[in-house]
PDB file of C-alpha atoms and ligand atoms in Angstrom:
ATOM      1  CA  MET A   1       7.205  16.387   5.508  1.00 97.00           C
ATOM      2  CA  GLU A   2       9.293  14.923   2.716  1.00 98.00           C
ATOM      3  CA  PHE A   3       7.734  14.581  -0.728  1.00 97.00           C
ATOM      4  CA  PHE A   4       8.631  11.544  -2.799  1.00 98.00           C
ATOM      5  CA  LEU A   5       7.346  11.285  -6.349  1.00 98.00           C
ATOM      6  CA  ASP A   6       5.393   8.078  -6.986  1.00 98.00           C
ATOM      7  CA  THR A   7       6.422   7.508 -10.580  1.00 98.00           C
ATOM      8  CA  ALA A   8       8.892   5.955 -12.992  1.00 98.00           C
ATOM      9  CA  ASN A   9       8.352   8.740 -15.538  1.00 98.00           C
ATOM     10  CA  ILE A  10      11.435  10.861 -16.229  1.00 98.00           C
ATOM     11  CA  ASP A  11       9.539  13.967 -17.411  1.00 98.00           C
ATOM     12  CA  GLU A  12       7.518  14.009 -14.187  1.00 98.00           C
ATOM     13  CA  ILE A  13      10.680  13.549 -12.127  1.00 98.00           C
ATOM     14  CA  ARG A  14      12.417  16.439 -13.914  1.00 97.00           C
ATOM     15  CA  ALA A  15       9.360  18.688 -13.559  1.00 97.00           C
ATOM     16  CA  ALA A  16       8.982  18.102  -9.803  1.00 97.00           C
ATOM     17  CA  LYS A  17      12.745  18.454  -9.326  1.00 96.00           C
ATOM     18  CA  SER A  18      12.813  21.835 -11.082  1.00 96.00           C
ATOM     19  CA  GLN A  19      10.121  23.076  -8.665  1.00 95.00           C
ATOM     20  CA  GLY A  20      12.077  21.878  -5.625  1.00 94.00           C
ATOM     21  CA  LEU A  21       9.262  19.494  -4.763  1.00 94.00           C
ATOM     22  CA  MET A  22      11.014  16.160  -4.942  1.00 94.00           C
ATOM     23  CA  ASP A  23      12.951  14.672  -2.032  1.00 97.00           C
ATOM     24  CA  GLY A  24      12.981  11.164  -3.486  1.00 98.00           C
ATOM     25  CA  VAL A  25      11.146   8.697  -5.740  1.00 98.00           C
ATOM     26  CA  THR A  26       9.206   5.474  -5.242  1.00 98.00           C
ATOM     27  CA  THR A  27       8.706   3.024  -8.082  1.00 98.00           C
ATOM     28  CA  ASN A  28       6.947  -0.307  -8.290  1.00 97.00           C
ATOM     29  CA  PRO A  29       6.523  -2.957 -11.009  1.00 97.00           C
ATOM     30  CA  THR A  30       3.282  -1.342 -12.221  1.00 97.00           C
ATOM     31  CA  LEU A  31       4.851   2.110 -12.561  1.00 98.00           C
ATOM     32  CA  LEU A  32       7.865   0.702 -14.439  1.00 98.00           C
ATOM     33  CA  ALA A  33       5.589  -1.379 -16.704  1.00 97.00           C
ATOM     34  CA  ARG A  34       3.633   1.807 -17.510  1.00 97.00           C
ATOM     35  CA  GLU A  35       6.817   3.347 -18.968  1.00 97.00           C
ATOM     36  CA  GLY A  36       7.604   0.236 -21.054  1.00 96.00           C
ATOM     37  CA  GLY A  37      11.045  -0.570 -22.487  1.00 96.00           C
ATOM     38  CA  ASP A  38      13.909  -2.004 -20.490  1.00 97.00           C
ATOM     39  CA  TRP A  39      13.195  -1.451 -16.787  1.00 97.00           C
ATOM     40  CA  ARG A  40      16.929  -1.605 -15.989  1.00 97.00           C
ATOM     41  CA  LYS A  41      17.649   1.372 -18.233  1.00 97.00           C
ATOM     42  CA  GLN A  42      14.688   3.254 -16.784  1.00 97.00           C
ATOM     43  CA  ALA A  43      15.818   2.537 -13.219  1.00 97.00           C
ATOM     44  CA  ALA A  44      19.360   3.660 -14.068  1.00 97.00           C
ATOM     45  CA  ILE A  45      18.097   6.973 -15.501  1.00 97.00           C
ATOM     46  CA  ILE A  46      15.860   7.533 -12.476  1.00 98.00           C
ATOM     47  CA  CYS A  47      18.801   6.908 -10.157  1.00 98.00           C
ATOM     48  CA  MET A  48      20.897   9.421 -12.127  1.00 97.00           C
ATOM     49  CA  GLU A  49      18.173  12.103 -12.037  1.00 96.00           C
ATOM     50  CA  VAL A  50      17.343  11.765  -8.346  1.00 97.00           C
ATOM     51  CA  ASP A  51      19.693  12.683  -5.499  1.00 96.00           C
ATOM     52  CA  GLY A  52      17.385  11.483  -2.705  1.00 98.00           C
ATOM     53  CA  PRO A  53      16.178   7.965  -1.877  1.00 98.00           C
ATOM     54  CA  VAL A  54      14.896   5.868  -4.820  1.00 98.00           C
ATOM     55  CA  SER A  55      12.751   2.859  -3.916  1.00 98.00           C
ATOM     56  CA  LEU A  56      13.177  -0.094  -6.299  1.00 98.00           C
ATOM     57  CA  GLU A  57      10.911  -3.065  -5.633  1.00 98.00           C
ATOM     58  CA  VAL A  58      11.756  -6.757  -5.586  1.00 98.00           C
ATOM     59  CA  VAL A  59       9.371  -9.276  -7.166  1.00 98.00           C
ATOM     60  CA  GLY A  60      10.693 -12.558  -5.712  1.00 98.00           C
ATOM     61  CA  LYS A  61       8.512 -14.581  -3.368  1.00 97.00           C
ATOM     62  CA  THR A  62      11.171 -16.003  -1.035  1.00 98.00           C
ATOM     63  CA  ALA A  63      13.581 -14.074   1.164  1.00 98.00           C
ATOM     64  CA  ALA A  64      16.493 -15.662  -0.704  1.00 98.00           C
ATOM     65  CA  GLU A  65      15.130 -14.418  -4.049  1.00 98.00           C
ATOM     66  CA  MET A  66      14.467 -10.973  -2.614  1.00 98.00           C
ATOM     67  CA  LEU A  67      17.991 -10.749  -1.224  1.00 98.00           C
ATOM     68  CA  MET A  68      19.481 -11.727  -4.582  1.00 98.00           C
ATOM     69  CA  GLU A  69      17.432  -9.026  -6.304  1.00 98.00           C
ATOM     70  CA  ALA A  70      18.403  -6.530  -3.608  1.00 98.00           C
ATOM     71  CA  GLU A  71      22.062  -7.225  -4.268  1.00 98.00           C
ATOM     72  CA  TYR A  72      21.513  -6.356  -7.937  1.00 98.00           C
ATOM     73  CA  LEU A  73      19.309  -3.312  -7.266  1.00 98.00           C
ATOM     74  CA  THR A  74      21.712  -1.707  -4.786  1.00 98.00           C
ATOM     75  CA  LYS A  75      24.247  -1.508  -7.631  1.00 97.00           C
ATOM     76  CA  PHE A  76      22.119   1.260  -9.173  1.00 97.00           C
ATOM     77  CA  GLY A  77      23.364   3.634  -6.468  1.00 97.00           C
ATOM     78  CA  ASN A  78      23.973   4.289  -2.787  1.00 96.00           C
ATOM     79  CA  HIS A  79      20.624   6.053  -2.561  1.00 98.00           C
ATOM     80  CA  VAL A  80      18.625   2.958  -3.589  1.00 98.00           C
ATOM     81  CA  VAL A  81      16.050   1.775  -1.052  1.00 98.00           C
ATOM     82  CA  ILE A  82      14.948  -1.844  -1.409  1.00 98.00           C
ATOM     83  CA  LYS A  83      11.181  -2.121  -1.504  1.00 98.00           C
ATOM     84  CA  LEU A  84       9.937  -5.358   0.020  1.00 98.00           C
ATOM     85  CA  PRO A  85       6.439  -6.810   0.345  1.00 98.00           C
ATOM     86  CA  MET A  86       4.744  -7.046   3.741  1.00 98.00           C
ATOM     87  CA  THR A  87       4.998 -10.836   3.955  1.00 98.00           C
ATOM     88  CA  THR A  88       6.847 -13.193   6.278  1.00 98.00           C
ATOM     89  CA  GLU A  89       9.545 -13.625   3.618  1.00 98.00           C
ATOM     90  CA  GLY A  90       9.654  -9.867   3.109  1.00 98.00           C
ATOM     91  CA  LEU A  91      10.230  -9.369   6.843  1.00 98.00           C
ATOM     92  CA  ILE A  92      13.109 -11.875   6.808  1.00 98.00           C
ATOM     93  CA  ALA A  93      14.674 -10.004   3.888  1.00 98.00           C
ATOM     94  CA  CYS A  94      14.051  -6.679   5.677  1.00 98.00           C
ATOM     95  CA  LYS A  95      15.807  -7.837   8.853  1.00 98.00           C
ATOM     96  CA  THR A  96      18.749  -9.230   6.858  1.00 98.00           C
ATOM     97  CA  LEU A  97      19.166  -6.053   4.785  1.00 98.00           C
ATOM     98  CA  THR A  98      18.789  -3.816   7.857  1.00 98.00           C
ATOM     99  CA  ASP A  99      21.547  -5.757   9.615  1.00 98.00           C
ATOM    100  CA  LYS A 100      23.760  -5.118   6.567  1.00 98.00           C
ATOM    101  CA  GLY A 101      22.973  -1.386   6.626  1.00 97.00           C
ATOM    102  CA  VAL A 102      20.835  -1.443   3.463  1.00 98.00           C
ATOM    103  CA  LYS A 103      17.802   0.881   3.496  1.00 98.00           C
ATOM    104  CA  THR A 104      14.388  -0.750   3.084  1.00 98.00           C
ATOM    105  CA  ASN A 105      10.780   0.213   2.347  1.00 98.00           C
ATOM    106  CA  VAL A 106       8.144  -2.297   3.421  1.00 98.00           C
ATOM    107  CA  THR A 107       5.237  -1.886   1.033  1.00 98.00           C
ATOM    108  CA  LEU A 108       1.580  -2.976   0.786  1.00 98.00           C
ATOM    109  CA  VAL A 109       0.907  -2.219   4.459  1.00 98.00           C
ATOM    110  CA  PHE A 110      -2.804  -2.151   5.298  1.00 98.00           C
ATOM    111  CA  SER A 111      -3.002  -2.663   9.093  1.00 98.00           C
ATOM    112  CA  PRO A 112      -1.328  -1.205  12.198  1.00 98.00           C
ATOM    113  CA  MET A 113      -0.046  -4.652  13.188  1.00 98.00           C
ATOM    114  CA  GLN A 114       1.699  -5.042   9.832  1.00 98.00           C
ATOM    115  CA  ALA A 115       3.306  -1.642  10.413  1.00 98.00           C
ATOM    116  CA  LEU A 116       4.456  -2.719  13.886  1.00 98.00           C
ATOM    117  CA  LEU A 117       6.044  -5.876  12.447  1.00 98.00           C
ATOM    118  CA  ALA A 118       7.797  -3.907   9.689  1.00 98.00           C
ATOM    119  CA  ALA A 119       9.242  -1.508  12.284  1.00 98.00           C
ATOM    120  CA  LYS A 120      10.436  -4.420  14.453  1.00 98.00           C
ATOM    121  CA  ALA A 121      12.175  -5.873  11.370  1.00 98.00           C
ATOM    122  CA  GLY A 122      14.017  -2.547  11.094  1.00 98.00           C
ATOM    123  CA  ALA A 123      12.332  -1.069   8.008  1.00 98.00           C
ATOM    124  CA  THR A 124      13.658   2.372   7.085  1.00 98.00           C
ATOM    125  CA  TYR A 125      10.300   3.278   5.519  1.00 98.00           C
ATOM    126  CA  VAL A 126       6.887   1.701   6.001  1.00 98.00           C
ATOM    127  CA  SER A 127       4.303   2.313   3.279  1.00 98.00           C
ATOM    128  CA  PRO A 128       0.616   2.247   4.315  1.00 98.00           C
ATOM    129  CA  PHE A 129      -1.618   2.443   1.204  1.00 98.00           C
ATOM    130  CA  VAL A 130      -4.289   4.996   2.101  1.00 98.00           C
ATOM    131  CA  GLY A 131      -6.048   5.307  -1.276  1.00 98.00           C
ATOM    132  CA  ARG A 132      -6.628   1.599  -1.683  1.00 98.00           C
ATOM    133  CA  LEU A 133      -8.063   1.413   1.877  1.00 98.00           C
ATOM    134  CA  ASP A 134     -10.384   4.381   1.271  1.00 97.00           C
ATOM    135  CA  ALA A 135     -11.609   2.671  -1.896  1.00 97.00           C
ATOM    136  CA  LEU A 136     -12.835  -0.211   0.293  1.00 98.00           C
ATOM    137  CA  SER A 137     -14.542   2.188   2.751  1.00 97.00           C
ATOM    138  CA  HIS A 138     -11.782   1.777   5.361  1.00 97.00           C
ATOM    139  CA  SER A 139     -10.110   4.944   6.609  1.00 97.00           C
ATOM    140  CA  GLY A 140      -6.571   5.250   5.295  1.00 98.00           C
ATOM    141  CA  MET A 141      -5.928   8.200   7.596  1.00 98.00           C
ATOM    142  CA  GLU A 142      -7.086   6.280  10.676  1.00 98.00           C
ATOM    143  CA  LEU A 143      -4.343   3.775   9.827  1.00 98.00           C
ATOM    144  CA  ILE A 144      -1.757   6.570   9.609  1.00 98.00           C
ATOM    145  CA  LYS A 145      -2.871   7.855  13.047  1.00 98.00           C
ATOM    146  CA  GLN A 146      -2.596   4.394  14.586  1.00 98.00           C
ATOM    147  CA  ILE A 147       0.869   3.811  13.157  1.00 98.00           C
ATOM    148  CA  ARG A 148       2.044   7.255  14.350  1.00 98.00           C
ATOM    149  CA  THR A 149       0.817   6.434  17.874  1.00 98.00           C
ATOM    150  CA  ILE A 150       2.487   3.005  17.937  1.00 98.00           C
ATOM    151  CA  TYR A 151       5.826   4.302  16.617  1.00 98.00           C
ATOM    152  CA  ASP A 152       5.800   7.232  19.080  1.00 98.00           C
ATOM    153  CA  ASN A 153       4.823   4.978  22.006  1.00 98.00           C
ATOM    154  CA  TYR A 154       7.874   2.797  21.494  1.00 98.00           C
ATOM    155  CA  GLY A 155      10.323   5.145  19.799  1.00 98.00           C
ATOM    156  CA  PHE A 156      10.464   3.229  16.506  1.00 98.00           C
ATOM    157  CA  LYS A 157      12.591   5.095  13.986  1.00 98.00           C
ATOM    158  CA  SER A 158      10.890   3.695  10.842  1.00 98.00           C
ATOM    159  CA  LYS A 159       9.519   6.521   8.712  1.00 98.00           C
ATOM    160  CA  ILE A 160       5.818   6.508   7.894  1.00 98.00           C
ATOM    161  CA  LEU A 161       5.517   6.911   4.123  1.00 98.00           C
ATOM    162  CA  VAL A 162       1.940   7.715   3.086  1.00 98.00           C
ATOM    163  CA  ALA A 163       1.402   5.761  -0.149  1.00 98.00           C
ATOM    164  CA  SER A 164      -1.403   5.209  -2.646  1.00 98.00           C
ATOM    165  CA  VAL A 165      -2.126   8.927  -2.505  1.00 98.00           C
ATOM    166  CA  ARG A 166      -5.174   9.939  -4.538  1.00 98.00           C
ATOM    167  CA  ASN A 167      -5.695  13.621  -3.678  1.00 96.00           C
ATOM    168  CA  PRO A 168      -4.153  16.624  -1.851  1.00 96.00           C
ATOM    169  CA  MET A 169      -6.165  15.868   1.331  1.00 97.00           C
ATOM    170  CA  HIS A 170      -4.276  12.602   1.751  1.00 98.00           C
ATOM    171  CA  VAL A 171      -1.046  14.597   1.919  1.00 98.00           C
ATOM    172  CA  LEU A 172      -2.440  17.397   4.099  1.00 97.00           C
ATOM    173  CA  ASP A 173      -4.065  14.992   6.571  1.00 98.00           C
ATOM    174  CA  GLY A 174      -0.907  12.879   6.634  1.00 98.00           C
ATOM    175  CA  ALA A 175       1.151  15.990   7.408  1.00 98.00           C
ATOM    176  CA  LEU A 176      -1.222  17.019  10.223  1.00 98.00           C
ATOM    177  CA  ILE A 177      -0.932  13.558  11.773  1.00 98.00           C
ATOM    178  CA  GLY A 178       2.858  13.704  11.530  1.00 98.00           C
ATOM    179  CA  ALA A 179       3.615  11.163   8.794  1.00 98.00           C
ATOM    180  CA  ASP A 180       7.259  11.559   7.785  1.00 98.00           C
ATOM    181  CA  VAL A 181       6.899  11.237   4.005  1.00 98.00           C
ATOM    182  CA  ALA A 182       4.198  11.158   1.340  1.00 98.00           C
ATOM    183  CA  THR A 183       4.823   9.560  -2.020  1.00 98.00           C
ATOM    184  CA  ILE A 184       2.719  11.496  -4.477  1.00 98.00           C
ATOM    185  CA  PRO A 185       1.692  11.062  -8.126  1.00 98.00           C
ATOM    186  CA  TYR A 186       2.726  14.090 -10.200  1.00 97.00           C
ATOM    187  CA  SER A 187      -0.948  14.795 -11.071  1.00 96.00           C
ATOM    188  CA  VAL A 188      -1.665  15.350  -7.354  1.00 97.00           C
ATOM    189  CA  ILE A 189       1.354  17.665  -6.966  1.00 95.00           C
ATOM    190  CA  GLU A 190      -0.086  19.758  -9.814  1.00 94.00           C
ATOM    191  CA  GLN A 191      -3.346  20.067  -7.868  1.00 94.00           C
ATOM    192  CA  PHE A 192      -1.510  21.519  -4.813  1.00 91.00           C
ATOM    193  CA  VAL A 193      -0.306  24.518  -6.788  1.00 91.00           C
ATOM    194  CA  LYS A 194      -3.682  25.585  -8.091  1.00 91.00           C
ATOM    195  CA  HIS A 195      -6.098  27.902  -6.272  1.00 93.00           C
ATOM    196  CA  PRO A 196      -8.921  29.848  -7.972  1.00 95.00           C
ATOM    197  CA  LEU A 197      -8.110  32.945  -5.871  1.00 97.00           C
ATOM    198  CA  THR A 198      -4.504  32.855  -7.121  1.00 96.00           C
ATOM    199  CA  ASP A 199      -5.798  32.744 -10.717  1.00 96.00           C
ATOM    200  CA  SER A 200      -8.359  35.561 -10.257  1.00 97.00           C
ATOM    201  CA  GLY A 201      -5.827  37.637  -8.259  1.00 98.00           C
ATOM    202  CA  LEU A 202      -3.270  37.304 -11.066  1.00 97.00           C
ATOM    203  CA  ALA A 203      -5.845  38.214 -13.716  1.00 97.00           C
ATOM    204  CA  ALA A 204      -6.782  41.365 -11.749  1.00 98.00           C
ATOM    205  CA  PHE A 205      -3.119  42.427 -11.298  1.00 97.00           C
ATOM    206  CA  SER A 206      -2.484  41.867 -14.976  1.00 97.00           C
ATOM    207  CA  ALA A 207      -5.571  43.888 -16.063  1.00 97.00           C
ATOM    208  CA  ASP A 208      -4.687  46.780 -13.704  1.00 97.00           C
ATOM    209  CA  TRP A 209      -1.106  46.811 -14.992  1.00 97.00           C
ATOM    210  CA  THR A 210      -2.334  46.968 -18.590  1.00 96.00           C
ATOM    211  CA  GLN A 211      -4.632  49.873 -17.680  1.00 97.00           C
ATOM    212  CA  LEU A 212      -1.734  51.728 -16.017  1.00 97.00           C
ATOM    213  CA  THR A 213       0.976  51.116 -18.616  1.00 96.00           C
ATOM    214  CA  GLY A 214      -0.938  50.184 -21.765  1.00 92.00           C
ATOM    215  CA  LYS A 215       1.100  46.962 -21.861  1.00 86.00           C
TER     216      LYS A 215
HETATM  217  C1  LIG B   1       4.144   3.394  -3.166  1.00 70.61           C
HETATM  218  O1  LIG B   1       5.323   3.232  -3.004  1.00 70.61           O
HETATM  219  C2  LIG B   1       3.319   2.627  -4.099  1.00 70.61           C
HETATM  220  O2  LIG B   1       4.087   2.219  -5.179  1.00 70.61           O
HETATM  221  C3  LIG B   1       2.132   3.371  -4.581  1.00 70.61           C
HETATM  222  O3  LIG B   1       1.785   4.465  -3.780  1.00 70.61           O
HETATM  223  C4  LIG B   1       1.024   2.455  -4.969  1.00 70.61           C
HETATM  224  O4  LIG B   1      -0.192   3.067  -4.962  1.00 70.61           O
HETATM  225  P1  LIG B   1      -1.385   2.793  -5.973  1.00 70.61           P
HETATM  226  O5  LIG B   1      -0.963   1.717  -6.926  1.00 70.61           O
HETATM  227  O6  LIG B   1      -2.547   2.417  -5.133  1.00 70.61           O
HETATM  228  O7  LIG B   1      -1.577   4.118  -6.667  1.00 70.61           O
END
């Protein structure tokens, strides 16, 4: 499973990169707004820091607007993936960009049918939002299972990108189902590392070593 970092924060990107835990980055308007300043500069720095795919999202409503934005965003680097909304206009833009060989990420996917449409439009990545579904008492993981089944049934190559991740179980369950990628907030990556038995084991080793060596 590939790990993307769901952030526009440079410190988080550098930290995950140094641990070998970052295969790419996804941003969105909210994440860029959280960082403040000039989003273009922030996007340029992110694209310099990250070797893998970087999703940059369009905000236009029509396909024509989205395609104009995509033209600008692809200038940030060859590894830029154009993030498009799961709307009729977004699908038109997705098909057009796919035909031109531009990588796409169809976002705000909440149903298996939406995922099927995104795959038919040629999306490189399809982003089902599991956390937001769980928050409404719908099962985000059930959606991942359904999409996996549909894509396998028909040999769709679109990658399932588990998004709106809230906890380590979202990533683990996604991996068990066979989702291709999870985009993860840095705070959740930090939770993966920790285990109380690792901490108590380390404390015991350290105490025994002090007893043996006096250091
Ligand atoms: C993914 O690409 C999205 O930007 C992200 O996961 C959104 O999730 P959230 O706003 O529900 O956290």
